[in-house]
CSV table of C-alpha atoms in Angstrom, one decimal:
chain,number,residue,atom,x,y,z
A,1,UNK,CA,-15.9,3.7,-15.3
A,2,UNK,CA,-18.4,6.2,-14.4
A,3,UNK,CA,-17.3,8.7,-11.3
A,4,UNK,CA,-20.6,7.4,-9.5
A,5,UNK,CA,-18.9,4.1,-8.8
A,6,UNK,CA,-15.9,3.7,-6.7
A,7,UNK,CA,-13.1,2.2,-8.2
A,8,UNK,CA,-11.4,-0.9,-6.3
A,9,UNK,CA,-8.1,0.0,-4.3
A,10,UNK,CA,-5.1,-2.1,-4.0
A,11,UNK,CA,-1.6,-1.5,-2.7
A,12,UNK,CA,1.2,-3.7,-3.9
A,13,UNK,CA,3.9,-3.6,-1.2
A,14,UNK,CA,7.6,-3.8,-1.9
A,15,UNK,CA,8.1,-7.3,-0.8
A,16,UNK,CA,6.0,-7.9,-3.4
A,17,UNK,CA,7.8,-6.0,-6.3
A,18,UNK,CA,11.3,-7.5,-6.0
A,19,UNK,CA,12.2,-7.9,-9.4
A,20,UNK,CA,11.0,-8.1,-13.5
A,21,UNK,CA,9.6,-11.9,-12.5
A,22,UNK,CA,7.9,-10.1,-9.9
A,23,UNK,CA,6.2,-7.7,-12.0
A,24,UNK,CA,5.3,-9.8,-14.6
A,25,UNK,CA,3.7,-12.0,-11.5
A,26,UNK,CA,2.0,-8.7,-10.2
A,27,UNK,CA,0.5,-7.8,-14.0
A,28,UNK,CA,-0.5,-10.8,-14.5
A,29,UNK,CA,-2.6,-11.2,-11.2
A,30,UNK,CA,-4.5,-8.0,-11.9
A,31,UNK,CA,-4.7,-8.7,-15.3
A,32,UNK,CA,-7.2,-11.4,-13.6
A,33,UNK,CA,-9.1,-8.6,-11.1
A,34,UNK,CA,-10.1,-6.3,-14.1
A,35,UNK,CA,-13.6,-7.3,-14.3
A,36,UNK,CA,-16.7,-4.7,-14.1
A,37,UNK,CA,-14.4,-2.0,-11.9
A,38,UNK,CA,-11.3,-0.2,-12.5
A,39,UNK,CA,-8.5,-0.6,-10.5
A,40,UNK,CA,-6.7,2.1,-9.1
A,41,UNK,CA,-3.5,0.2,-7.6
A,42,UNK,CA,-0.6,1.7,-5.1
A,43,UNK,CA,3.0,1.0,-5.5
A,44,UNK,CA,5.2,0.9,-3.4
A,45,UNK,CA,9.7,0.9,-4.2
A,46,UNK,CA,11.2,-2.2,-4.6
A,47,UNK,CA,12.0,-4.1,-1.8
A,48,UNK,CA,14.8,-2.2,0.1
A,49,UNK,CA,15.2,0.5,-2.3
A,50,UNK,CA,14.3,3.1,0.1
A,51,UNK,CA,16.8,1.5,2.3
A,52,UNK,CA,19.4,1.4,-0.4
A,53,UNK,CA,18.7,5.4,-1.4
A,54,UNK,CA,19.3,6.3,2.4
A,55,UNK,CA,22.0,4.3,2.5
A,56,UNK,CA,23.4,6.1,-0.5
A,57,UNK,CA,22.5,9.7,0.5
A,58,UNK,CA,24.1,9.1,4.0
A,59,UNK,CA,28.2,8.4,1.9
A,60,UNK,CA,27.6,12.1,0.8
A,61,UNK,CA,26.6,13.6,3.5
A,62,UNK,CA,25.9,12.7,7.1
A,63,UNK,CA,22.3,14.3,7.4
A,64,UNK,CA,20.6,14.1,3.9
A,65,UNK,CA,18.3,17.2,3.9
A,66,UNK,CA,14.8,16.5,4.3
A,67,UNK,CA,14.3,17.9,1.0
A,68,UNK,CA,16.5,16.2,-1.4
A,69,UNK,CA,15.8,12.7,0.3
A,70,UNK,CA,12.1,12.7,-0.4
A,71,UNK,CA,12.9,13.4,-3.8
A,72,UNK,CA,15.6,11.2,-4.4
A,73,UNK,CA,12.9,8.2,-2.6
A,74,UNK,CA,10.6,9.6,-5.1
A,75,UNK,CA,11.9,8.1,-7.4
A,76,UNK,CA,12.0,4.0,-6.3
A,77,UNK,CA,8.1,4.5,-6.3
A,78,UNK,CA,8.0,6.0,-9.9
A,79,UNK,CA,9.8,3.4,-11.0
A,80,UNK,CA,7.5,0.6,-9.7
A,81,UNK,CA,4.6,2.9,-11.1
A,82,UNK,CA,6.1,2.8,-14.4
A,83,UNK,CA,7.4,-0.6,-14.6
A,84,UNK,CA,3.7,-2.3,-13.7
A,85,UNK,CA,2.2,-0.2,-15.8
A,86,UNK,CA,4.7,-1.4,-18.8
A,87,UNK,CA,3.8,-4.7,-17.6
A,88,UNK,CA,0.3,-4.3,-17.5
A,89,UNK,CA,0.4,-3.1,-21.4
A,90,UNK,CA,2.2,-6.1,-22.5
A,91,UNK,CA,-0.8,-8.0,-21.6
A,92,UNK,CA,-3.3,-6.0,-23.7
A,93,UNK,CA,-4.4,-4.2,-19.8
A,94,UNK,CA,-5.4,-0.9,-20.4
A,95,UNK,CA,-3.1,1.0,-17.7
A,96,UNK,CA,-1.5,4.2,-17.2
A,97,UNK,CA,0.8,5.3,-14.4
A,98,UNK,CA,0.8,8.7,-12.5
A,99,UNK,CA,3.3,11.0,-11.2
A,100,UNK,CA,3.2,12.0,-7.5
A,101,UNK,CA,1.2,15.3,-8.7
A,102,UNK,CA,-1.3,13.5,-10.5
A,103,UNK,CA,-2.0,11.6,-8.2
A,104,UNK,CA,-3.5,14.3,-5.8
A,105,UNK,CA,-2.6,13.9,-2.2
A,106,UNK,CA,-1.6,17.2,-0.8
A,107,UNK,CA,0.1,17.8,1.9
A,108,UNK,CA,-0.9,21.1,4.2
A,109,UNK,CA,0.6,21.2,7.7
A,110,UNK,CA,1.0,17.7,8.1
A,111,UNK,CA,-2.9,17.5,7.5
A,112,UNK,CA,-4.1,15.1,4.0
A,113,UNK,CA,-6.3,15.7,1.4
A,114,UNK,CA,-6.5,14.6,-2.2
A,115,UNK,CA,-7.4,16.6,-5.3
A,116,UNK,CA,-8.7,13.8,-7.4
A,117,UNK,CA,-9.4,15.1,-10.7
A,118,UNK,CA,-6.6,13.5,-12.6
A,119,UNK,CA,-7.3,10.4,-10.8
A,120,UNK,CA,-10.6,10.2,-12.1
A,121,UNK,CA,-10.1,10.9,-15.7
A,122,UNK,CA,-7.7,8.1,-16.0
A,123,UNK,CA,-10.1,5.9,-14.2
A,124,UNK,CA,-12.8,6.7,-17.0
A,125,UNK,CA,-10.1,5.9,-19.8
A,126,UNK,CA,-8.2,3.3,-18.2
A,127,UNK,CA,-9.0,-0.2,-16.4
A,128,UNK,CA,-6.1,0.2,-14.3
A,129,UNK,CA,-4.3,3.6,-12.9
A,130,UNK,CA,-1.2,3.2,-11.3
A,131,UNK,CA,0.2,5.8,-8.3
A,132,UNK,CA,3.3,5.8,-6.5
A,133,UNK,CA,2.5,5.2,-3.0
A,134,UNK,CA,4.7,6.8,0.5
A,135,UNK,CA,4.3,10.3,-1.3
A,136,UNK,CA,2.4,13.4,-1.4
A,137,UNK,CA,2.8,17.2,-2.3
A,138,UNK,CA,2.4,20.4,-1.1
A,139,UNK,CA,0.2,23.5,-2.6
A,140,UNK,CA,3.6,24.7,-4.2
A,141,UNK,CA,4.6,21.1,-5.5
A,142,UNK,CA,6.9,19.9,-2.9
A,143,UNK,CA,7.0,16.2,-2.8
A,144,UNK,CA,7.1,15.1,0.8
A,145,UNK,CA,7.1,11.6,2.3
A,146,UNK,CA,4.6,10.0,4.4
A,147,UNK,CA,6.9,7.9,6.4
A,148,UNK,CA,7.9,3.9,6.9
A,149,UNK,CA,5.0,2.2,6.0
A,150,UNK,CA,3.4,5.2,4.0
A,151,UNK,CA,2.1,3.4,0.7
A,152,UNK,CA,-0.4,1.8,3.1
A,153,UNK,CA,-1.5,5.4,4.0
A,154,UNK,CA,-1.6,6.7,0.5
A,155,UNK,CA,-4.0,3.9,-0.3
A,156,UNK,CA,-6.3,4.2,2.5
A,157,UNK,CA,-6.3,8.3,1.5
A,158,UNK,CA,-7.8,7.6,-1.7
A,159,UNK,CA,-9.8,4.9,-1.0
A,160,UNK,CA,-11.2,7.4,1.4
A,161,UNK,CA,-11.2,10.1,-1.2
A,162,UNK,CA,-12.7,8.3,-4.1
A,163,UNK,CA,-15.8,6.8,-2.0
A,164,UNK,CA,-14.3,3.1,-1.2
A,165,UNK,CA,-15.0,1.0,1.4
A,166,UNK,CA,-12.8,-1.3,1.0
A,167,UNK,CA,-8.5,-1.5,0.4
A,168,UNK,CA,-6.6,-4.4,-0.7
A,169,UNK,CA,-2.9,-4.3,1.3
A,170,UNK,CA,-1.2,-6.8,-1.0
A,171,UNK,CA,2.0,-8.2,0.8
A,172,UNK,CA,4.0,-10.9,1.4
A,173,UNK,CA,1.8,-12.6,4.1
A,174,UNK,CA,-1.8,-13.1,4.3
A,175,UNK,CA,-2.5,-10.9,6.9
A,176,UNK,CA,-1.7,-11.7,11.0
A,177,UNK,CA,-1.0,-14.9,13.0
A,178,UNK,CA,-1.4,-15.6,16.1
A,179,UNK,CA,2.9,-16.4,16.0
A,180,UNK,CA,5.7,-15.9,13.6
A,181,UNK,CA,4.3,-18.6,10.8
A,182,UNK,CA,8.1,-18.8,9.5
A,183,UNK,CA,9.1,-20.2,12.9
A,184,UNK,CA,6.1,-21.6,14.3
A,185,UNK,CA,4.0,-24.5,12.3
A,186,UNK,CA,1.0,-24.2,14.6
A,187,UNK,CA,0.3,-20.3,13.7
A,188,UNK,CA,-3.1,-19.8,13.3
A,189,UNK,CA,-4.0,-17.3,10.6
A,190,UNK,CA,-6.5,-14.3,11.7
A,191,UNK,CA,-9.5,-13.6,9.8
A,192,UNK,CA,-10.5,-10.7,10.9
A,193,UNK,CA,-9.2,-8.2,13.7
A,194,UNK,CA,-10.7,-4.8,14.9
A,195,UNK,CA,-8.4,-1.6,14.4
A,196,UNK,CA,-8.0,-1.6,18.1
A,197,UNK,CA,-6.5,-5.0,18.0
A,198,UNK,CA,-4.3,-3.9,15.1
A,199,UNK,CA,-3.2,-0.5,16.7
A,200,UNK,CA,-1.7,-3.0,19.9
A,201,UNK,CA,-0.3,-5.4,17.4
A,202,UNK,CA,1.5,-2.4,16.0
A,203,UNK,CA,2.5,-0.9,19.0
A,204,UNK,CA,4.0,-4.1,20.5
A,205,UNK,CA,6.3,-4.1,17.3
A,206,UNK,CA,4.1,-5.7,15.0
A,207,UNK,CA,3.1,-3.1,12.2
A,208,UNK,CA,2.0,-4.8,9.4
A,209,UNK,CA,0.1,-2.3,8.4
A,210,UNK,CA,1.2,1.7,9.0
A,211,UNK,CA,-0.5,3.0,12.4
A,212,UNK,CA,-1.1,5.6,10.8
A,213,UNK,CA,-3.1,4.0,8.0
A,214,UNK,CA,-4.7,1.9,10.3
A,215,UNK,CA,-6.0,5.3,12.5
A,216,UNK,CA,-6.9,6.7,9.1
A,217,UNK,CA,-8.5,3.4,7.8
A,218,UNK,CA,-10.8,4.0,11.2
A,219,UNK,CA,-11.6,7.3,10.8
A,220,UNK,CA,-12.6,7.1,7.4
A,221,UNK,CA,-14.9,3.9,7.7
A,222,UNK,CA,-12.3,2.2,4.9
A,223,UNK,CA,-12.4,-2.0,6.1
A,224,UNK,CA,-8.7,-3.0,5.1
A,225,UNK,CA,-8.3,-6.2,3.7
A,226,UNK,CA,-4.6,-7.7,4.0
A,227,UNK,CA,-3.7,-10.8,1.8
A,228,UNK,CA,-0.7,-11.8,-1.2
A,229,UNK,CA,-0.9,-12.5,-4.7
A,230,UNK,CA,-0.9,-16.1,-4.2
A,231,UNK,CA,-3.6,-17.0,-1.4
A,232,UNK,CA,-6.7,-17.2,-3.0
A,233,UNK,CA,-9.2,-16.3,-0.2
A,234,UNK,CA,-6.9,-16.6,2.5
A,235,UNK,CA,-6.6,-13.2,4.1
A,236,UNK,CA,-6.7,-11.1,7.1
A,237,UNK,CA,-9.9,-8.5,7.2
A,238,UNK,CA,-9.6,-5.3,9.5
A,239,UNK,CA,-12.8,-3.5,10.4
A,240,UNK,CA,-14.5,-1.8,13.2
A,241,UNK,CA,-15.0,-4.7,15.2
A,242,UNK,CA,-18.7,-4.9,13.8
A,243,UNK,CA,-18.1,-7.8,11.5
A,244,UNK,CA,-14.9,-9.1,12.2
A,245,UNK,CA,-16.0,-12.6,13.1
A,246,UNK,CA,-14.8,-15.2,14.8
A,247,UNK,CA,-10.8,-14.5,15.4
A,248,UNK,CA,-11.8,-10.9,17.3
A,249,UNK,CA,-10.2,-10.0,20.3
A,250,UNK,CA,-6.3,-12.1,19.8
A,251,UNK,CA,-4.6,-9.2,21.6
A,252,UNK,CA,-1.6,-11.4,21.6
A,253,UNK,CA,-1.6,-11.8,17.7
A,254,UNK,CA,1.7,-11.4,15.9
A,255,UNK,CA,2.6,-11.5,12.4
A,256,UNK,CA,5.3,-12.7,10.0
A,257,UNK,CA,7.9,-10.5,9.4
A,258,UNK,CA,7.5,-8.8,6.2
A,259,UNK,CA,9.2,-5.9,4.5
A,260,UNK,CA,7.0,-3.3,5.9
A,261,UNK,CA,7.6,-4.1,9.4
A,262,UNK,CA,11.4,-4.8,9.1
A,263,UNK,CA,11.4,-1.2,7.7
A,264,UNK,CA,9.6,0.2,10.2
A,265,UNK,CA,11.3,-1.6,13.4
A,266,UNK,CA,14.3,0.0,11.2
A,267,UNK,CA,13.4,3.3,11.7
């Protein structure tokens, strides 16, 4: 892939990596997307891993330190990194999966910016480069979190970063509905919203996506396109308002409740 051309971003969400079957599902689904463009995808853990690490920091010690958590979270994310990629390889997929330093985003005073050099010579040598989502580092290789809901950040960072206009949120829902689909049959799936609609949704409890990737997504100009594995063209696009067609403007929206929102009502 040449560095003039963007590659295509896609996050895969932890209620979408739940298991080996999962994976295997996952690989074989981008196996399908490599085309023309090379993929760079975000991982998030396993489905309540980051929980489950919490969970186990806290029988040790009351307050984890800030410090050792993100480290010990670091490591759900690898894992999924690794694993797809392993995945990806048993299919004949050219793939390769980064560590949280090679994958560029720094962290200076809260502020986010990615050093994408690494990134971009696995993109010429791959057709699929793999990043562990939720995590950045600082100038002196500190890993730090990016919060509940931060893989959808990291994406929309380096789509940003690496010239794309567009970012694939893969979860376990095809975007937002008007209700809960789970416990109403006559939800009517969204199309398209504007990033002011989203920003409400999230702030009345309904944070499918991060707010802060959604306020990043914004600034940056990045339209976010949120969908699963499994619904063919049946998604949910977020944009500006400019082309979001004919669902704009359902302030009472909600959606499903998927692992990113459980986890970040959690918090």
């Amino acid at each position: 892939m040449s560095n003039r051309h963007a590659p295509r971003v896609i996050k895969l969400g932890g209620s979408v990596l739940t298991g080996p079957r999962a994976y295997a599902r996952a690989a074989r689904w981008l196996a399908g997307r490599v085309f023309d463009e090379a993929l760079l995808v975000v991982v998030s853990a396993e489905k309540g891993v980051t929980d489950r690490l919490l969970a186990e920091a806290e029988t040790i010690v009351d307050a984890p330190d800030t410090r050792a958590l993100d480290l010990l979270w670091a490591t759900g994310e690898l894992r999924s990194a690794a694993l797809l990629a392993l995945h990806l390889q048993a299919r004949g997929v050219p793939a390769c999966a980064l560590n949280v330093h090679e994958a560029g985003v720094r962290i200076t005073d809260g502020a986010r910016d990615v050093q994408a050099a690494e990134i971009r010579r696995a993109l010429e040598a791959h057709a699929v480069v793999i990043v562990p989502g939720f995590l950045g580092a600082t100038a002196r290789g500190r890993i730090v979190s990016l919060g509940r809901g931060g893989s959808d950040l990291s994406a929309v960072t380096l789509a940003a970063a690496l010239g794309a206009r567009e970012c694939e949120l893969i979860k376990d829902v095809p975007g937002y509905f008007t209700s809960d689909p789970a416990a109403h049959s006559d939800a009517r799936h969204l199309t398209a919203i504007d990033f002011d609609t989203a920003m409400a949704m999230a702030g009345d409890g309904c944070e499918l996506v991060q707010t802060g990737a959604l306020a990043a997504a914004r600034a940056h100009g990045v339209r976010l396109i949120i969908t699963t594995t499994n619904a063919g063209d049946h998604r949910t696009t977020v944009s500006d308002g400019t082309t979001a067609g004919t669902n704009q403007g359902e302030d009472d929206a909600i959606c499903h409740q998927d692992d990113s929102r459980r986890a970040a009502l959690g918090a």
